[in-house]
Coordinates of C-alpha atoms in Angstrom, one line a residue:
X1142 CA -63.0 7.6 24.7
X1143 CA -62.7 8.4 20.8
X1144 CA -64.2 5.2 18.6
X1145 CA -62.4 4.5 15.1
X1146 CA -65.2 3.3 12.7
X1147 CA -63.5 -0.3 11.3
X1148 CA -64.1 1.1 8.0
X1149 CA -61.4 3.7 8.1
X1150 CA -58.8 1.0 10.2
X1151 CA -59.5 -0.8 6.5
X1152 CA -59.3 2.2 4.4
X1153 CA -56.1 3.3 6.7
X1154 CA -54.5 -0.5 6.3
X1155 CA -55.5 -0.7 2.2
X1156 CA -53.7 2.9 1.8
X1157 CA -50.5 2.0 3.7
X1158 CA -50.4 -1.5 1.4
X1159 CA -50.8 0.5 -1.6
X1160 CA -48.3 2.8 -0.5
X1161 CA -46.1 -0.3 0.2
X1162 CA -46.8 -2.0 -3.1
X1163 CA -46.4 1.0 -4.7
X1164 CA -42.7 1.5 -3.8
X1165 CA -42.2 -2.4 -4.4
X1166 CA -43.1 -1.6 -7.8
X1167 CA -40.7 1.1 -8.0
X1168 CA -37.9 -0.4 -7.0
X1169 CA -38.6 -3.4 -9.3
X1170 CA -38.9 -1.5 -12.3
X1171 CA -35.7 0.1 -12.4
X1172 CA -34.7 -3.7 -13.0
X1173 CA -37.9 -4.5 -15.1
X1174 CA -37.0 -1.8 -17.5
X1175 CA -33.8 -3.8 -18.3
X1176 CA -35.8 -6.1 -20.6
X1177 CA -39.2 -4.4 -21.9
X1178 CA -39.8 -7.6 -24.7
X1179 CA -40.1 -10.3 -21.5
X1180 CA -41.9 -7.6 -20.0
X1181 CA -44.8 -7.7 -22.2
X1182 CA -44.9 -10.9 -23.1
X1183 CA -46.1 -11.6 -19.3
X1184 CA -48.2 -8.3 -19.5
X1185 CA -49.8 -8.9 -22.3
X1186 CA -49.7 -12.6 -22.8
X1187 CA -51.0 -13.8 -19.3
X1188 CA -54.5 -12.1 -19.6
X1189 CA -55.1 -14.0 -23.2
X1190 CA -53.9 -17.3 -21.6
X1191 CA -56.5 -16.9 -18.3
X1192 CA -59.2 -15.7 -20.6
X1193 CA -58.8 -19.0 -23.1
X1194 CA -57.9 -20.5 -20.0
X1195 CA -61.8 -19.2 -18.3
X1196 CA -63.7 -20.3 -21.8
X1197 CA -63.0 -24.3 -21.3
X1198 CA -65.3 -24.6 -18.5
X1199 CA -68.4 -22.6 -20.6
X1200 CA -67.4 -25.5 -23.7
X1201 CA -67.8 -28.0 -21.0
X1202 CA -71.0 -26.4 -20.1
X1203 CA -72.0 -26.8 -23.3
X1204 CA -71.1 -30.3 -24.2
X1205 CA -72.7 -31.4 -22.0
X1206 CA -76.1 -30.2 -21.7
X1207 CA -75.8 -30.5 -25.5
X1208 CA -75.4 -34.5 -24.4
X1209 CA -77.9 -34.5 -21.5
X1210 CA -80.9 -33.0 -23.9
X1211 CA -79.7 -33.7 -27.4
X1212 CA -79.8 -30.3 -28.5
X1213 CA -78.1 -27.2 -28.2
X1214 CA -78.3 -25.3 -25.7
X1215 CA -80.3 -21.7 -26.0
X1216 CA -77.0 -19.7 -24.6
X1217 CA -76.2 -17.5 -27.6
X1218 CA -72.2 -18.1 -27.5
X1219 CA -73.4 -22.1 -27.9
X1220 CA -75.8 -21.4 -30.9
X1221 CA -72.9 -19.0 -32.7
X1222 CA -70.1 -21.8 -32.4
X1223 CA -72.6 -24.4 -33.4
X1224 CA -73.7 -22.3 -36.7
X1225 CA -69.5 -22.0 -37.4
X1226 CA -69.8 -25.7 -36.9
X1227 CA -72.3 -26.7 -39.5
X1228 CA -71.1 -24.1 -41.9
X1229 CA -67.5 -25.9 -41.8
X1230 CA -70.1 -29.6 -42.4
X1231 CA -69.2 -30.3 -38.5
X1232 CA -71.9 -31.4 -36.3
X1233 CA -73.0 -30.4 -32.7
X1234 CA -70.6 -32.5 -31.1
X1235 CA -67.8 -32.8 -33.3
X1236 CA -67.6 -28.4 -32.9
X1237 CA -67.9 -28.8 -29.4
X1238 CA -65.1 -31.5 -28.7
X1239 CA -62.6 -29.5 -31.4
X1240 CA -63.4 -26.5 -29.6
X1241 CA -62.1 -28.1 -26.3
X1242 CA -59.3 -29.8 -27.6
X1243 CA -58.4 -26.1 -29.7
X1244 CA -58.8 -24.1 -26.9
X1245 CA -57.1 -26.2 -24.0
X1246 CA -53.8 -26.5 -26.6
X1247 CA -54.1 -23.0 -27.6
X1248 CA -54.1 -22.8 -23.4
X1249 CA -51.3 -25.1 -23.0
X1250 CA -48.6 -23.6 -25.3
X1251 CA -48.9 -19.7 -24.4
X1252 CA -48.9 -21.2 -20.1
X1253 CA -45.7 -22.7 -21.2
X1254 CA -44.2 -19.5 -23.4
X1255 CA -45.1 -17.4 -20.8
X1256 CA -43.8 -19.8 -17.9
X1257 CA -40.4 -19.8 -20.3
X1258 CA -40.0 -15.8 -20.0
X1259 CA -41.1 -15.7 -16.3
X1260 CA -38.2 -18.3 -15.5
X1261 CA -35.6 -16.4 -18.0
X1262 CA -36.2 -13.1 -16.0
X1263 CA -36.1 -15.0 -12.5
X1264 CA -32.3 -15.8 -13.3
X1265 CA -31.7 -12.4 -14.6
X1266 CA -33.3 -10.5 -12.2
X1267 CA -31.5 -12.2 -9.6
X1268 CA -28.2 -11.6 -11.4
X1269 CA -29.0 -7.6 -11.6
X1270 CA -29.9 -7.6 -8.0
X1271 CA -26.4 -8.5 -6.6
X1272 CA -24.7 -7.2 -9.3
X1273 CA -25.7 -3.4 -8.7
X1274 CA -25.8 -4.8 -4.9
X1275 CA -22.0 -5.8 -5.8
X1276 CA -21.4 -2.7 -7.5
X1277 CA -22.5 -0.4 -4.6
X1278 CA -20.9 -1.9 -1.9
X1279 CA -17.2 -1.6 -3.7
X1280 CA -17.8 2.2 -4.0
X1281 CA -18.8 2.4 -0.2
X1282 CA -16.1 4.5 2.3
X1283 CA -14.7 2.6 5.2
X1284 CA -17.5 3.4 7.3
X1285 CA -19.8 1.4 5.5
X1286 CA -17.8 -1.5 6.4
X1287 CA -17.7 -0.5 10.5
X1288 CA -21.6 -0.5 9.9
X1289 CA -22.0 -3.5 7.9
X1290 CA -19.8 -6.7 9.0
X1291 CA -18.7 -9.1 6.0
X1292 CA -21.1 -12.0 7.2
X1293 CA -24.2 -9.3 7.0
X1294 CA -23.2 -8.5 3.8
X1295 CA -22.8 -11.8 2.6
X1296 CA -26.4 -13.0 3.9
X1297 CA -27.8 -9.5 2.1
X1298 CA -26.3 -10.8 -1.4
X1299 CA -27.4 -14.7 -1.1
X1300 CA -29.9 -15.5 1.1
X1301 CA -31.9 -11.5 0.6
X1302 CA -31.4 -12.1 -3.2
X1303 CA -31.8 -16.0 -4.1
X1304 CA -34.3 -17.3 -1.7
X1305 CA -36.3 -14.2 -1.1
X1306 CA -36.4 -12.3 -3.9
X1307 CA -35.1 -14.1 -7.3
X1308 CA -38.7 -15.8 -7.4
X1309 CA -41.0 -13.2 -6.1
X1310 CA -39.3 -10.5 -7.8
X1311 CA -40.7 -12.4 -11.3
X1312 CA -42.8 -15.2 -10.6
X1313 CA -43.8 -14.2 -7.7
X1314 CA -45.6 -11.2 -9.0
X1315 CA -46.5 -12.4 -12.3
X1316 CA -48.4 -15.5 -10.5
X1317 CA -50.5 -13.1 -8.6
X1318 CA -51.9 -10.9 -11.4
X1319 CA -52.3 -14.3 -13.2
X1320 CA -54.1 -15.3 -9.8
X1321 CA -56.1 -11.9 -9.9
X1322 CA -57.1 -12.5 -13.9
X1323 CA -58.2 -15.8 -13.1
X1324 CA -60.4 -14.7 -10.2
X1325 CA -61.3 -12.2 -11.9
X1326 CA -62.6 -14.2 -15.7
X1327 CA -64.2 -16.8 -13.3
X1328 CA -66.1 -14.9 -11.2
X1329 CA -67.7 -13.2 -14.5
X1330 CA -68.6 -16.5 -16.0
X1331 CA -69.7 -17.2 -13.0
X1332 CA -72.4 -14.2 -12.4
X1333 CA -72.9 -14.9 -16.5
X1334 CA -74.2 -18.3 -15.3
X1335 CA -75.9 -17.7 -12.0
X1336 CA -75.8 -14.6 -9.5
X1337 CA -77.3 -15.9 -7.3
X1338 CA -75.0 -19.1 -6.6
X1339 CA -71.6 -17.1 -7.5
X1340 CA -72.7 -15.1 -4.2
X1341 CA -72.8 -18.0 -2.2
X1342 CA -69.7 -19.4 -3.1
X1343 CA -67.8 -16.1 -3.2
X1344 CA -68.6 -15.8 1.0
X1345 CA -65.2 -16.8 2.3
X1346 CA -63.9 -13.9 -0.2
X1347 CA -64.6 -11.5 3.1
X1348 CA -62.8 -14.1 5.7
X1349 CA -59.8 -14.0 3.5
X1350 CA -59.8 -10.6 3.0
X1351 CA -59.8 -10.5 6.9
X1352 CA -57.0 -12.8 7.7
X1353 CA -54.4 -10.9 5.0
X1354 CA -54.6 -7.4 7.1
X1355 CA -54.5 -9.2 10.5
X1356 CA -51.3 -11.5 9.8
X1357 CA -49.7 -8.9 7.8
X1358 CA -47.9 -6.9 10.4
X1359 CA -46.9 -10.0 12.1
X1360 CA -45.1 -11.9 8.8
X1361 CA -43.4 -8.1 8.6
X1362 CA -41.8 -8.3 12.2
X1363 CA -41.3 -12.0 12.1
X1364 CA -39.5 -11.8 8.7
X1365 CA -37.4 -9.1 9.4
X1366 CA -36.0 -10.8 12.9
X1367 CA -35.5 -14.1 10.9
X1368 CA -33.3 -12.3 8.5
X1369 CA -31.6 -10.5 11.2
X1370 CA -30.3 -13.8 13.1
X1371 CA -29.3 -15.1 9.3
X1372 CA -27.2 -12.1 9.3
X1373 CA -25.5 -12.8 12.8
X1374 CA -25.2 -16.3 12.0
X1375 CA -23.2 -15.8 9.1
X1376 CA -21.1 -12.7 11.0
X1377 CA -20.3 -15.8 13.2
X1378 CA -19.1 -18.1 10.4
X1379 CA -16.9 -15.7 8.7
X1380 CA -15.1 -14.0 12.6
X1381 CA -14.0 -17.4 13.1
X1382 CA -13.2 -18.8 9.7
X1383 CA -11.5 -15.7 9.4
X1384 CA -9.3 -15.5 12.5
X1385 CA -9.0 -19.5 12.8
X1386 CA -5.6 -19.0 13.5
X1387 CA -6.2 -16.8 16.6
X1388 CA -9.2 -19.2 17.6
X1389 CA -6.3 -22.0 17.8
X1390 CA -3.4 -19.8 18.9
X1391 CA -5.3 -19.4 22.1
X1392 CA -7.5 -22.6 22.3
X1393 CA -10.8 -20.7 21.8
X1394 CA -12.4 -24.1 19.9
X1395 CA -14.7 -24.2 22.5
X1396 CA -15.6 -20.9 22.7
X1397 CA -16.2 -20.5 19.3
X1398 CA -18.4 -23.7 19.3
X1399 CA -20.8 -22.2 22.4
X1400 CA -20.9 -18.9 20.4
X1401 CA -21.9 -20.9 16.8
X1402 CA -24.3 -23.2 18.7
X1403 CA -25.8 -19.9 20.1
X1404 CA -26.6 -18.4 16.8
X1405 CA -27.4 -21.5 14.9
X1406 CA -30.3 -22.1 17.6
X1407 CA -31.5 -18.5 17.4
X1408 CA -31.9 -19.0 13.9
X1409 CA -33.3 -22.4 14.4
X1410 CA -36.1 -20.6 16.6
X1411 CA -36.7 -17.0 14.2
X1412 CA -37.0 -19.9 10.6
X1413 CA -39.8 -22.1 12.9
X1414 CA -41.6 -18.8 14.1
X1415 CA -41.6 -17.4 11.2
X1416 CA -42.8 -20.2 9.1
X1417 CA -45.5 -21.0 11.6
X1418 CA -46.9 -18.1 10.6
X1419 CA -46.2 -18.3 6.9
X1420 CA -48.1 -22.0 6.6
X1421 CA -51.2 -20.6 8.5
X1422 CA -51.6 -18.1 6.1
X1423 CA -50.9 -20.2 3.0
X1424 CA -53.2 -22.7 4.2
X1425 CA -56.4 -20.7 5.1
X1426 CA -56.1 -19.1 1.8
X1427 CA -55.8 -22.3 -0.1
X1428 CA -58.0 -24.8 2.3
X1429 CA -61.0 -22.1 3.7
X1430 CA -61.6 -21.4 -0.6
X1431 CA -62.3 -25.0 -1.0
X1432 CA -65.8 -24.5 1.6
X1433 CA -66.7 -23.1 -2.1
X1434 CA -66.9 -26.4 -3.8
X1435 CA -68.6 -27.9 -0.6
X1436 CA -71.3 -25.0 -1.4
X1437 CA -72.0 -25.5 -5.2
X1438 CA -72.6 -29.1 -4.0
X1439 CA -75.0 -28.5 -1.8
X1440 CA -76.2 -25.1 -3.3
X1441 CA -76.0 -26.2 -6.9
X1442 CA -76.9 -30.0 -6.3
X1443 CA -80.3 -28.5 -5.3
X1444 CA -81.0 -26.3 -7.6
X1445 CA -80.4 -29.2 -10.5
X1446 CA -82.9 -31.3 -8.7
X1447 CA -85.3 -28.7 -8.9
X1448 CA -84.2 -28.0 -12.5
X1449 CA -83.3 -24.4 -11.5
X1450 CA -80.0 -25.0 -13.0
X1451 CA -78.7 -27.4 -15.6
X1452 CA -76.1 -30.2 -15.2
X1453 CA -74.3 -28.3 -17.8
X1454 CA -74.0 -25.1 -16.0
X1455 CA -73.1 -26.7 -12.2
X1456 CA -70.1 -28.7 -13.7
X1457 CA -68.9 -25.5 -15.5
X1458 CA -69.5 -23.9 -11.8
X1459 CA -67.3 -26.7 -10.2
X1460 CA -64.5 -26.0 -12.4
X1461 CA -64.5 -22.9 -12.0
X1462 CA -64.3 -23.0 -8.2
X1463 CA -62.2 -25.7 -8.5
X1464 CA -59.9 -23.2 -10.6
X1465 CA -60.0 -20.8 -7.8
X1466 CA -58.1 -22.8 -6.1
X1467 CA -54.7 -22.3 -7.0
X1468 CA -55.2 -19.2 -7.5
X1469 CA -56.5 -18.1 -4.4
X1470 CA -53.3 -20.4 -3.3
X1471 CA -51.3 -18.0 -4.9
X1472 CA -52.8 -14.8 -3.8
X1473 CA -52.2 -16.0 -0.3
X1474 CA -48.7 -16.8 -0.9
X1475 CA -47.9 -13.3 -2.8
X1476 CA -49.1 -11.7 0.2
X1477 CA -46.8 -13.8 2.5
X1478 CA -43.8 -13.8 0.3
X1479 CA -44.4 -10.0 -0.3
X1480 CA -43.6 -9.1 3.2
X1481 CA -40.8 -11.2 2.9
X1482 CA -39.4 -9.7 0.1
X1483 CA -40.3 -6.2 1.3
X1484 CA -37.8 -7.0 4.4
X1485 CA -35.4 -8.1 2.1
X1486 CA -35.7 -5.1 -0.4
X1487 CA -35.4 -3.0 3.0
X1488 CA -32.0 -4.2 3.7
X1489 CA -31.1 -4.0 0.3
X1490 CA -32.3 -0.2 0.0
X1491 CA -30.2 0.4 3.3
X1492 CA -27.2 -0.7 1.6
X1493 CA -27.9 1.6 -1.4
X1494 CA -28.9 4.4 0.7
X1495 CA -25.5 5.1 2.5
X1496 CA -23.4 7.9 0.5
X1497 CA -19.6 7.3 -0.2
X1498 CA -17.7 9.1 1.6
X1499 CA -15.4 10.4 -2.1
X1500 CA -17.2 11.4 -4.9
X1501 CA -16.0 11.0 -7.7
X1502 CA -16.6 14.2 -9.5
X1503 CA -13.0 15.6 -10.6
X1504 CA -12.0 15.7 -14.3
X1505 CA -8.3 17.1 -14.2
X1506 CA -5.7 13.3 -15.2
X1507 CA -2.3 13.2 -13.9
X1508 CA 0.4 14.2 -17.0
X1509 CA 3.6 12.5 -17.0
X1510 CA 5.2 15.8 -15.9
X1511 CA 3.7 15.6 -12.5
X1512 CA 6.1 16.6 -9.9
X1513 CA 4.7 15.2 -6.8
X1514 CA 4.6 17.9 -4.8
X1515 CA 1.8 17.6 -1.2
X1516 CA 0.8 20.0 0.9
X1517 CA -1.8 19.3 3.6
X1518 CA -3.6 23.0 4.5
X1519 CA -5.4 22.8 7.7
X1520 CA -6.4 19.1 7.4
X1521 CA -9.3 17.9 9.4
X1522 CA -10.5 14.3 9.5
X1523 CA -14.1 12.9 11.2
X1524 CA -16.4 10.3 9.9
X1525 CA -19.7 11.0 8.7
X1526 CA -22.2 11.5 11.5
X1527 CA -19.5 11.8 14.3
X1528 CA -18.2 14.8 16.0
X1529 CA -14.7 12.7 17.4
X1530 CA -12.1 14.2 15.2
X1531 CA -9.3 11.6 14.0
X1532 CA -7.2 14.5 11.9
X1533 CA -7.2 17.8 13.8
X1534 CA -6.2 20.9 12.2
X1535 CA -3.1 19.3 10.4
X1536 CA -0.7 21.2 7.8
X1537 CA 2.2 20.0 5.9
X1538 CA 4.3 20.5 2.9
X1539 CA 5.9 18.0 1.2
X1540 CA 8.5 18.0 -1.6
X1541 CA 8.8 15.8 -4.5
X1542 CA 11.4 13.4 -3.6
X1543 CA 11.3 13.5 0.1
X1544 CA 10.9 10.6 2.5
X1545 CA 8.4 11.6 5.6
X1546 CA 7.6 9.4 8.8
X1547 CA 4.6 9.9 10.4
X1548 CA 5.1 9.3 14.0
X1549 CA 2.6 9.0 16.8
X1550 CA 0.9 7.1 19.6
X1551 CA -1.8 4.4 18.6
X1552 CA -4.4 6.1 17.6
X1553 CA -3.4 9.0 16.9
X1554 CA -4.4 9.4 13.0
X1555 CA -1.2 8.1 11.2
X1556 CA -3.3 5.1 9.0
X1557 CA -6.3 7.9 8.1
X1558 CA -3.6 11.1 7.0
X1559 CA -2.2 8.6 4.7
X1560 CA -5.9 7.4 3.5
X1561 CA -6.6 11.1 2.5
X1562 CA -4.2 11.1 0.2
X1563 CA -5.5 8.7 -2.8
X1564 CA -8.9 9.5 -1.4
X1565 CA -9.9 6.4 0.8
X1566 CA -11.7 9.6 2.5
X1567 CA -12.1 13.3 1.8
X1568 CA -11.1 15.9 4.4
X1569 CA -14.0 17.2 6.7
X1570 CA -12.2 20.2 6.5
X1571 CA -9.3 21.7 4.6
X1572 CA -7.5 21.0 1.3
X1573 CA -4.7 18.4 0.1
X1574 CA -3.1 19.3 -2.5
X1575 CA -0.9 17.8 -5.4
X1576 CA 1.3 20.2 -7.2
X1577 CA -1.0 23.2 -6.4
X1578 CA -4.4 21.1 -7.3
X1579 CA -7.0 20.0 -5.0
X1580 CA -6.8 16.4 -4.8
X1581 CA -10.5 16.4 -5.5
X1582 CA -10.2 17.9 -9.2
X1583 CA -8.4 14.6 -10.5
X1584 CA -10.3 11.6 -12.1
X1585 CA -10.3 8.9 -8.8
X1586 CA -9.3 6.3 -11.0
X1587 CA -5.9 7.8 -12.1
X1588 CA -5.1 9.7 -8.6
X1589 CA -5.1 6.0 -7.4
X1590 CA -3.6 4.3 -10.2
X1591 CA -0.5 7.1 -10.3
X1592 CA -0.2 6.2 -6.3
X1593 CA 1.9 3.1 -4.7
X1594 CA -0.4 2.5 -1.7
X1595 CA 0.9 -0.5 0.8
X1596 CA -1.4 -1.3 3.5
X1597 CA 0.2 -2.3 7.3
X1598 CA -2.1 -5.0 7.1
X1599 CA -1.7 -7.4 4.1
X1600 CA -4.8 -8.3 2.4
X1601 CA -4.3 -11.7 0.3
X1602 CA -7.2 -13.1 -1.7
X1603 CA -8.2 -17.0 -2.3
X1604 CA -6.4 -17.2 -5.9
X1605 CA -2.9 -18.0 -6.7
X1606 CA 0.1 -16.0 -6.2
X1607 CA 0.2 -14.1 -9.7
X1608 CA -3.2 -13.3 -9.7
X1609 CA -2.8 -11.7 -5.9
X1610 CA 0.2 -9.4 -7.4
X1611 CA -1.2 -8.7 -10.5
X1612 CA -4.5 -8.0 -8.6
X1613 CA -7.0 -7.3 -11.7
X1614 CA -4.7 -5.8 -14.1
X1615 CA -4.5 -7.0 -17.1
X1616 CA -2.0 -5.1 -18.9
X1617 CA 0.6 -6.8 -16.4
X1618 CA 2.9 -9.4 -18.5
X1619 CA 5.2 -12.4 -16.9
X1620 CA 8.4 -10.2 -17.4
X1621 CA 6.7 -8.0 -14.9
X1622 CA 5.7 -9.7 -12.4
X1623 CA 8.5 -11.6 -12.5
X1624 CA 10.6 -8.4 -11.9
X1625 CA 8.3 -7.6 -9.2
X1626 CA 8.8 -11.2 -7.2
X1627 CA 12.7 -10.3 -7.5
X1628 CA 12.9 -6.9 -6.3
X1629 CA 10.7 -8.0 -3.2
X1630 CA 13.1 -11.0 -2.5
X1631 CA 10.5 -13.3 -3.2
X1632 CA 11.6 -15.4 -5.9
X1633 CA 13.2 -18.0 -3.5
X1634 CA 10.3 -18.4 -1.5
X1635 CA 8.0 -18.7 -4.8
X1636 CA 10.5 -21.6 -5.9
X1637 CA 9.7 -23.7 -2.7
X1638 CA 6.0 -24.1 -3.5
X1639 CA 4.4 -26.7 -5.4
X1640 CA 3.1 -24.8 -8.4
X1641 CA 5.1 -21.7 -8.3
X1642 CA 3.5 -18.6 -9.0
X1643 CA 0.2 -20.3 -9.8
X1644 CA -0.1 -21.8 -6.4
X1645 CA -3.3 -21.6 -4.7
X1646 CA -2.6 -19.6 -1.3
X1647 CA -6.2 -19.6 0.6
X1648 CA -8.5 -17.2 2.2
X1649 CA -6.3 -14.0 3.3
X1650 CA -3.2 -16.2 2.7
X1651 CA -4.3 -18.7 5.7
X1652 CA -1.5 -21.3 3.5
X1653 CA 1.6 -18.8 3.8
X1654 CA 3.2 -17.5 6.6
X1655 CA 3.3 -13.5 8.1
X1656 CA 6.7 -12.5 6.4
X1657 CA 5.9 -14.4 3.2
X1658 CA 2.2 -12.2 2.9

């Protein structure tokens, strides 16, 4: 039987995390990019405020064995501020205490302008990320939508971006190389005081070390099936929401209820497991750190006694344990909310990575000469990653002016040969063409725009009657749609509700009836 040396399962585990982190980083700073001034504010900023940060403890140090023994201390940082201080007619302790009060305010305001800029680019970071999330998914084919349902989508743009990774993609980050600095600074001052101590206190370093690669796989899985069962939950909100009117047509209440009880208590059972895991780690990270301050007691309280170490030098070591604290806190909750946010930048980055099926690549804009002539050569239809064909091997030629039926069994490809034509989808095979051009040399935008498109299936949006028939455009005036409510022989229907055409209609038109859609 082969034995793997633990060494390389460590060296194995701290590759794949840098690999991991690496691509974290990536993806983050196409959005980071965005805003290089906030960027180095908190790159260059946060080191300055953990080293002035680092320096109190070492004035405390100083103070106070300046009190204990009346004189200043032989450390040659002590000597230098006290000969600034006598130069400027200051004594001792007067330099010492303006020191402290200088350096802790100096601390104070660049924590809070650098706490400003991490909370600005939360918000905006957060606003990017479902915009081009947004963006994408409007540009997807109709098979993104048979692989995505809406309530998957919706958990993917709210719950994926505002609770998982507005914070970390900022703070979240930011706090841990603050974390890191800090360690960092204090262990230094800490060697610079006594090796020999900062040794002992530094031994659950190892333990820590231990518990991030051993619950790290497990947060992944336990994550990524929490945010799963969000994702059915919601799919279960918006089915029925959506289709109340079926769900009461044929007294499904109960149904629905079993099936929304169902998913709420899976959920219920993936956010406890999963957080289980997350307070453990958090906890050990933040609690086993504190067997550091138990140490310098014992460690440090001896070595006083024996006047090995001065009074001085073990408070400066308390504080700077005890300032390991929340930093070590920190560390331990980047590493949880990092495989969080991982999953969640997963099933972002799943969305991204699915292709429209129409590019949008033409260039040629329809004149006002056009004469609207089709003709369908050898048309062949099949979504991406399928071999069923939908279209088979259909041609057609169709003159401006004409009225065609399609006419066919269920099934059969009627909905999809009209799709083709202002490019819902492109042909698998085959060419449509408009007045002798491939449809695929004109701009998508003005193909679609130049082509009356009605749907069998009305879709009606929550907003008021105008906005649904002028549906984004802006360059639509009153006369117009006015015009447009007559010729459908709407205008006495519009007349019987409450507000006219600025009447709220509801979700899909849930307020109006099937004629009136």
């Amino acid at each position: 039987m082969d034995i793997i040396p633990v060494c390389s399962i460590c060296s194995l585990r701290i590759r794949m995390e840098y690999s991991r982190m690496r691509d974290i980083i990536k993806w983050f700073w196409s959005y980071y990019r965005e805003y290089p001034y906030v960027l180095a504010v908190m790159i260059f900023l946060t080191p300055v405020q953990a080293a002035i940060q680092v320096t109190i403890p070492r004035m405390m140090e100083f103070t106070v064995d300046f009190v204990k023994n009346r004189e200043v201390s032989g450390n040659a940082a002590a000597v230098w501020l006290d000969n600034i201080g006598q130069q400027l007619g200051l004594s001792s302790a007067a330099t010492f205490t303006l020191t402290l009060v200088a350096l802790g305010l100096v601390a104070s305001i660049l924590y809070a302008y650098v706490q400003g800029h991490r909370a600005w680019m939360n918000l905006r970071l957060e606003w990017l990320f479902r915009q081009k999330a947004f963006n994408g998914i409007t540009d997807k084919g109709p098979d993104f939508f048979n692989r995505f349902r809406t309530g998957d989508l919706v958990t993917r743009m709210t719950d994926d971006v505002a609770e998982k990774l507005s914070w970390f993609a900022c703070s979240g980050i930011f706090r841990f190389y603050e974390a890191l600095l800090m360690v960092t600074f204090a262990l230094a001052m800490m060697i610079s005081i006594d090796p020999k101590l900062t040794l002992w206190t530094a031994g659950p370093l190892p333990l820590l070390i231990l518990i991030f690669f051993k619950s790290a796989s497990v947060l992944d899985k336990r994550y990524d099936y929490l945010q799963k069962r969000i994702s059915k939950f919601n799919d279960v909100i918006e089915a029925c929401f959506s289709g109340v009117r079926v769900v009461k047509a044929y007294t499904r209440e109960k149904a629905q209820k079993q099936k929304f009880s169902r998913a709420a208590e899976e959920r219920r059972k993936a956010e406890i497991s999963a957080i289980k895991v997350h307070t453990i780690v958090e906890s050990l990270y933040m609690y086993i750190w504190q067997f550091g301050i138990i140490i310098v007691l014992l460690a440090g309280g001896y070595m006083v006694i024996n006047s090995n170490l001065s009074l001085g030098k073990l408070i400066a070591f308390i504080y700077y344990v005890v300032y390991m604290i929340f930093p070590m806190f920190d560390i331990g909750q980047f590493l949880v909310k990092s495989r969080q946010s991982t999953v969640s930048i997963k099933r972002l980055m799943e969305l991204e990575k699915v292709k429209p099926m129409v590019c949008d690549n033409g260039t040629k804009t329809i004149k006002s000469d056009i004469k609207g002539d089709l003709s369908l050569e050898n048309v062949t239809f099949s979504f991406p990653e399928s071999n069923r064909k939908i279209i088979d091997n259909i041609s057609l030629d169709i003159k401006a002016g004409s009225t065609v039926a399609l006419v066919g069994r269920v099934g059969s490809g009627k909905s999809w040969l009209v799709n083709l034509l202002p490019r819902l989808a492109d042909p698998s095979g085959g060419t449509i063409r408009l007045d002798g051009y491939d449809l695929r040399q004109f701009n998508l935008a003005d193909l679609r725009r130049n082509i009356g498109y009605v749907p069998q299936e009305p879709a009606l949006f929550s907003d008021t009657i105008r906005n649904n028939i002028i549906f984004g455009r802006d360059d639509i005036t009153d006369p117009i749609v006015e015009w447009a409510v007559e010729v459908s022989q709407l205008k006495d229907e519009v007349a019987t509700f409450p507000d006219g055409l600025d009447t709220a209609i509801g979700t899909r038109g849930v307020a109006i009836s099937g004629g009136q859609k």
